Coordinates of C-alpha atoms in Angstrom, one line a residue:
M263 CA -116.2 116.6 102.7
S264 CA -115.6 114.3 105.7
E265 CA -119.3 114.4 106.6
L266 CA -120.4 113.7 103.0
L267 CA -118.0 110.7 103.0
S268 CA -119.7 109.5 106.2
W269 CA -123.1 109.6 104.4
L270 CA -121.7 107.6 101.6
Q271 CA -120.2 105.1 104.0
L272 CA -123.6 104.7 105.5
T273 CA -125.1 103.7 102.1
Q274 CA -122.4 101.0 101.8
L275 CA -123.4 99.2 105.0
P276 CA -125.0 95.8 104.2
I277 CA -128.4 96.8 105.8
S278 CA -131.7 98.1 104.5
R279 CA -132.5 101.8 104.1
R280 CA -134.9 101.5 107.1
Q281 CA -132.1 100.1 109.2
Q282 CA -129.8 102.9 108.0
H283 CA -132.4 105.5 109.2
K284 CA -132.7 103.8 112.5
L285 CA -129.0 103.9 113.0
L286 CA -129.1 107.6 112.2
E287 CA -131.9 108.2 114.8
R288 CA -130.0 106.2 117.4
S289 CA -126.7 108.0 117.0
G290 CA -128.0 111.5 116.3
S291 CA -125.7 112.2 113.4
V292 CA -124.0 110.4 110.6
T293 CA -120.5 111.3 112.0
G294 CA -121.5 110.2 115.4
L295 CA -122.7 106.9 114.0
F296 CA -119.2 105.8 113.0
N297 CA -117.7 106.9 116.4
D298 CA -120.4 105.3 118.6
V299 CA -118.9 102.1 119.9
E300 CA -122.3 100.7 121.1
T301 CA -124.0 101.4 117.7
L302 CA -121.1 99.7 115.8
A303 CA -121.3 96.7 118.2
Q304 CA -125.1 96.4 117.5
L305 CA -124.4 96.6 113.8
Q306 CA -121.7 93.9 114.0
Y307 CA -124.1 91.7 116.0
H308 CA -126.9 92.2 113.4
C309 CA -124.5 91.2 110.5
D310 CA -123.1 88.2 112.4
K311 CA -126.6 87.0 113.1
R312 CA -127.4 87.0 109.4
G313 CA -124.1 85.7 108.2
I314 CA -123.2 89.0 106.5
E315 CA -119.7 90.3 106.5
L316 CA -119.4 93.8 107.8
P317 CA -116.8 95.9 105.9
T318 CA -114.1 97.4 108.1
K319 CA -114.1 101.2 108.7
G320 CA -111.1 101.4 106.3
E321 CA -113.0 99.5 103.6
L322 CA -116.1 101.7 104.0
Y323 CA -114.0 104.9 103.7
E324 CA -112.3 103.6 100.5
R325 CA -115.6 102.7 99.0
A326 CA -117.1 106.1 99.9
Q327 CA -114.1 108.0 98.5
A328 CA -114.3 106.0 95.3
L329 CA -118.1 106.8 94.9
H330 CA -117.4 110.5 95.5
E331 CA -114.6 110.6 92.9
R332 CA -116.7 108.6 90.4
C333 CA -119.7 111.0 90.7
A334 CA -117.4 114.0 90.4
L335 CA -115.9 112.5 87.2
L336 CA -119.4 112.0 85.7
G337 CA -120.6 115.4 86.7
W338 CA -123.2 114.3 89.3
S339 CA -123.7 116.0 92.6
I340 CA -124.7 114.2 95.9
L341 CA -127.5 115.4 98.1
T342 CA -127.8 114.0 101.7
S343 CA -131.1 114.0 103.5
D344 CA -129.9 116.7 106.0
M345 CA -129.1 119.2 103.2
S346 CA -131.4 122.1 102.5
E347 CA -131.5 121.2 98.8
F348 CA -132.8 117.7 99.5
P349 CA -136.5 117.6 98.4
E350 CA -138.7 118.0 101.5
R351 CA -141.5 116.0 100.0
L352 CA -139.3 112.9 99.9
L353 CA -138.6 113.2 103.6
D354 CA -142.4 112.6 104.2
I355 CA -142.6 109.2 102.5
P356 CA -142.4 106.0 104.6
D357 CA -139.1 104.9 103.1
P358 CA -137.0 108.0 102.1
P359 CA -133.6 107.7 100.4
V360 CA -130.5 108.4 102.5
V361 CA -128.8 110.1 99.6
L362 CA -129.7 111.3 96.1
F363 CA -127.4 111.5 93.1
V364 CA -128.4 114.4 90.9
K365 CA -127.2 115.7 87.5
G366 CA -128.5 119.1 86.6
R367 CA -130.2 121.8 88.6
S368 CA -131.0 120.4 92.1
T369 CA -133.2 123.5 92.9
V370 CA -135.9 122.2 90.6
L371 CA -136.5 119.2 93.0
S372 CA -138.5 121.3 95.4
G373 CA -140.8 123.2 93.0
P374 CA -144.4 122.2 92.0
Q375 CA -144.2 118.8 90.3
L376 CA -146.6 116.3 88.8
A377 CA -145.7 112.7 87.8
I378 CA -146.9 111.4 84.4
V379 CA -146.5 107.7 83.9
G380 CA -147.9 105.0 81.8
S381 CA -147.4 102.1 79.4
R382 CA -144.1 101.5 77.6
K383 CA -146.3 100.2 74.7
A384 CA -148.2 103.4 74.4
S385 CA -150.7 103.9 71.6
P386 CA -150.3 106.9 69.3
L387 CA -153.3 108.5 71.0
G388 CA -151.9 107.8 74.5
A389 CA -148.5 109.3 73.7
K390 CA -150.3 112.4 72.2
V391 CA -152.4 112.9 75.3
A392 CA -149.3 112.5 77.6
H393 CA -147.4 115.0 75.5
R394 CA -150.3 117.5 75.5
C395 CA -150.9 117.3 79.3
A396 CA -147.2 117.6 80.0
K397 CA -146.8 120.7 77.8
H398 CA -149.8 122.5 79.2
L399 CA -148.8 121.8 82.8
S400 CA -145.3 122.8 82.1
D401 CA -146.5 126.1 80.6
W402 CA -148.4 126.6 83.9
G403 CA -145.2 126.3 85.9
V404 CA -145.6 122.7 86.9
S405 CA -142.4 120.5 86.4
I406 CA -143.1 117.1 85.0
V407 CA -141.5 114.1 86.6
S408 CA -141.3 110.7 84.9
G409 CA -139.0 107.7 84.6
L410 CA -137.4 108.2 81.1
A411 CA -138.9 104.8 79.9
K412 CA -140.2 104.3 76.4
G413 CA -143.8 105.1 75.7
I414 CA -145.7 107.4 78.0
D415 CA -142.7 108.5 80.0
T416 CA -140.9 109.6 76.8
A417 CA -143.9 111.5 75.5
A418 CA -144.3 113.2 78.9
H419 CA -140.7 114.4 79.0
Q420 CA -140.9 115.6 75.4
G421 CA -144.1 117.5 76.0
A422 CA -142.6 119.1 79.1
L423 CA -139.5 120.2 77.1
E424 CA -141.8 122.2 74.8
G425 CA -143.4 123.9 77.8
G426 CA -142.0 126.6 80.1
S427 CA -140.7 124.5 83.1
P428 CA -137.9 122.0 83.6
T429 CA -138.6 118.3 83.6
L430 CA -137.1 115.6 85.9
A431 CA -136.2 112.0 85.1
V432 CA -135.9 109.6 88.0
L433 CA -133.6 106.7 87.0
A434 CA -133.5 103.1 88.2
N435 CA -129.8 102.8 87.3
G436 CA -127.0 104.8 88.8
P437 CA -125.0 107.8 87.4
G438 CA -123.6 107.0 84.0
P439 CA -125.3 106.0 80.7
V440 CA -129.1 106.1 81.1
Y441 CA -131.5 103.3 80.6
P442 CA -132.9 102.8 78.0
R443 CA -129.9 103.8 75.9
A444 CA -132.3 105.0 73.2
N445 CA -133.2 107.9 75.5
Q446 CA -129.7 109.2 76.1
Q447 CA -130.3 112.1 73.8
L448 CA -133.6 112.9 75.6
A449 CA -131.7 112.9 78.9
E450 CA -129.2 115.4 77.4
Q451 CA -132.1 117.6 76.3
I452 CA -133.6 117.5 79.8
L453 CA -130.3 118.8 81.2
E454 CA -129.8 121.4 78.5
Q455 CA -133.2 122.9 79.3
G456 CA -132.6 123.2 83.0
G457 CA -134.0 119.9 84.2
A458 CA -132.4 117.1 86.2
L459 CA -131.6 113.4 86.3
I460 CA -132.1 111.8 89.7
T461 CA -131.3 108.4 91.3
E462 CA -130.7 106.9 94.7
N463 CA -128.5 104.2 93.2
P464 CA -124.7 104.6 93.1
P465 CA -122.6 104.5 90.0
G466 CA -121.9 101.0 88.6
C467 CA -124.9 99.3 90.4
K468 CA -126.4 96.4 88.6
L469 CA -129.8 97.3 87.0
E470 CA -132.0 94.6 88.5
P471 CA -135.8 94.3 88.1
W472 CA -136.5 95.2 91.8
R473 CA -134.9 98.6 91.3
F474 CA -137.8 99.8 89.1
P475 CA -140.6 99.7 91.8
E476 CA -138.1 101.1 94.3
R477 CA -137.5 104.0 91.8
N478 CA -141.3 104.4 91.4
R479 CA -141.7 105.5 95.1
L480 CA -139.4 108.4 94.4
I481 CA -141.4 109.5 91.3
S482 CA -144.6 109.6 93.3
G483 CA -142.9 110.9 96.4
L484 CA -141.4 113.9 94.7
T485 CA -144.7 115.1 93.3
L486 CA -148.0 116.6 94.3
G487 CA -149.8 113.9 92.3
T488 CA -149.4 111.2 89.7
L489 CA -151.2 111.1 86.4
V490 CA -151.6 107.7 84.7
V491 CA -152.0 107.6 80.9
E492 CA -152.6 104.1 79.6
A493 CA -151.7 101.2 81.9
G494 CA -152.5 97.5 81.8
L495 CA -153.7 95.8 84.9
K496 CA -150.2 94.5 85.7
S497 CA -148.4 97.7 84.8
G498 CA -145.7 99.2 86.9
S499 CA -147.6 102.5 86.6
L500 CA -150.3 101.1 88.9
V501 CA -147.5 100.5 91.4
T502 CA -146.6 104.1 91.1
A503 CA -150.2 105.2 91.5
N504 CA -150.7 103.0 94.6
L505 CA -147.5 104.3 96.1
A506 CA -148.8 107.9 95.5
A507 CA -152.0 107.1 97.3
S508 CA -150.2 105.6 100.2
Q509 CA -148.0 108.7 100.4
G510 CA -151.0 110.9 100.6
R511 CA -150.6 112.3 97.0
E512 CA -153.4 112.8 94.5
V513 CA -153.9 110.1 91.8
F514 CA -155.2 111.0 88.4
A515 CA -156.2 108.7 85.5
I516 CA -157.2 109.2 81.9
P517 CA -159.9 106.8 80.7
G518 CA -159.6 105.1 77.4
A519 CA -161.4 102.9 74.9
L520 CA -163.0 99.8 76.4
S521 CA -161.3 97.7 73.7
N522 CA -157.8 98.9 74.7
P523 CA -156.2 96.6 77.3
E524 CA -153.8 99.4 78.2
A525 CA -156.7 101.4 79.5
R526 CA -157.9 98.8 82.0
G527 CA -155.5 99.9 84.7
C528 CA -156.7 103.5 84.4
H529 CA -160.3 102.4 84.6
Q530 CA -159.4 100.4 87.8
L531 CA -157.8 103.4 89.3
I532 CA -160.9 105.5 88.6
K533 CA -163.1 102.9 90.2
Q534 CA -160.8 103.1 93.3
G535 CA -161.2 106.8 93.6
A536 CA -158.6 108.4 91.2
V537 CA -159.6 111.7 89.7
L538 CA -160.9 111.2 86.2
V539 CA -159.0 113.6 83.8
E540 CA -160.4 114.9 80.6
S541 CA -158.1 117.8 80.2
P542 CA -155.0 119.3 82.0
E543 CA -157.3 121.9 83.6
D544 CA -158.9 119.1 85.7
I545 CA -155.5 118.5 87.3
L546 CA -154.9 122.2 88.0
S547 CA -158.3 122.4 89.6
A548 CA -157.8 119.4 91.8
L549 CA -154.4 120.6 92.9
H550 CA -155.5 124.2 93.3
R551 CA -154.9 124.4 97.0
E552 CA -151.5 122.7 96.9
L553 CA -150.2 124.9 94.0
R554 CA -151.1 128.1 95.9
E555 CA -148.0 127.8 98.1
F556 CA -145.8 127.9 94.9
C557 CA -147.6 130.8 93.3
P558 CA -146.4 134.3 93.9
V559 CA -149.9 135.6 93.5
K560 CA -152.0 136.3 96.6
V561 CA -155.1 134.2 97.2
Q562 CA -157.7 137.0 97.4
P563 CA -158.3 139.3 94.5
D564 CA -158.0 142.5 96.6
L565 CA -154.5 141.2 97.7
A566 CA -153.4 140.4 94.1
P567 CA -152.1 143.6 92.4
G568 CA -152.7 143.5 88.7
L569 CA -155.0 140.5 88.5
G570 CA -158.1 142.7 88.9
D571 CA -157.2 144.6 85.8
S572 CA -157.1 141.5 83.6
P573 CA -159.3 142.0 80.5
L574 CA -160.6 138.5 80.8
L575 CA -162.6 139.6 83.9
R576 CA -164.7 141.9 81.6
F577 CA -165.8 138.9 79.6
L578 CA -166.5 136.8 82.7
G579 CA -168.4 139.6 84.4
A580 CA -171.7 138.9 82.7
S581 CA -171.6 135.1 82.4
D582 CA -169.4 132.0 82.6
M583 CA -167.5 131.0 79.5
T584 CA -165.6 128.0 78.1
L585 CA -161.9 128.1 77.0
E586 CA -163.0 128.2 73.3
E587 CA -165.4 131.1 73.9
L588 CA -162.7 133.1 75.7
L589 CA -160.3 132.4 72.8
D590 CA -162.9 133.9 70.4
V591 CA -163.5 137.1 72.3
S592 CA -160.1 137.8 73.9
G593 CA -157.8 137.7 70.9
L594 CA -155.1 135.9 72.9
S595 CA -153.2 132.9 71.7
V596 CA -154.0 129.6 73.3
R597 CA -150.8 129.6 75.4
Q598 CA -151.3 133.3 76.5
L599 CA -154.9 132.5 77.5
Q600 CA -154.0 129.4 79.4
I601 CA -151.2 131.2 81.3
E602 CA -153.5 134.1 82.3
L603 CA -156.4 131.8 83.3
A604 CA -154.0 129.7 85.4
Q605 CA -152.7 132.9 87.2
L606 CA -156.3 134.1 87.8
E607 CA -157.4 130.6 89.1
L608 CA -154.4 130.2 91.3
G609 CA -154.9 133.7 92.6
G610 CA -158.5 132.9 93.6
V611 CA -160.0 135.4 91.2
I612 CA -161.8 132.9 89.0
V613 CA -162.9 129.3 89.4
R614 CA -163.4 126.5 86.9
R615 CA -166.2 124.0 87.0
S616 CA -167.1 121.4 84.4
G617 CA -165.0 123.1 81.7
R618 CA -166.4 126.6 82.3
Y619 CA -164.8 129.6 84.0
F620 CA -166.6 131.8 86.5
R621 CA -165.6 135.0 88.4
N622 CA -165.1 134.2 92.1
N623 CA -167.3 136.9 93.5

């Protein structure tokens, strides 16, 4: 408890996250930070130089204790960056959070995840595409991450809820009622189905415009890649995509009609090198290598017990086939076929090129 309160005290210092991390590096531990006379003197000098009042140790402790009690009352847990449950991928980004506030299952933060973002003013087609991609990827074991906003975010969360994996919503506000209020019920459904709500902002913080791009770096940082579905040239979704690229993550974009202004951002991303997506399978293929570490199936067919017995391999033995052709001959449902193909592809038994499946001989 005392160490957790020290982490919360660190977040209450009137300095940036980068400076908070520098203090941690200098002191070696968060508890050592508040007992290091030299570090505290440097902190006081920094605040005096900028005309900022530095809270006393007593004031910091009271604020930290109040934060802890408020989170407990609201049912939110607190993850610090030294905890094993803290998502490892977030530690790789240039500006990681010091703490995360989480409601729901924190274990889902470290699984295979893909961000789906886009316009708040989504077209019916755009919302349908986001829903379809989210559901299919969720069926394949990929958790969908988005920002719980109206439009594409909402469609992505709803599609994921119909799939087989939990979905995660990264909030710009702190623990408490979600923003927008219209998605409070959606947030509750996410929790009921084993997902999580995440924020780096404390309870009661003011929801200001700058918090949204700050939030977006967490959406991209948590995931293996970001899919943009409908985005104007000035959309916040392009900020998320650019952050993903700067973090070394894959960027995907779905093209749209030339007459649709909400497709121009996606077209710009494709020109800049984003992977053009026509179906969810394109994402799975592009992330094939990254997804292998989360797949319990071995990479080589001879090391993957059971995969070599799949009846689908009989159909793919003579020639390559499309998804529709395999549906006709296999007798499987769409979902069953997609799951089996995903397992075979992740296991290295088959490969997919240009919409056709081949045995990996």
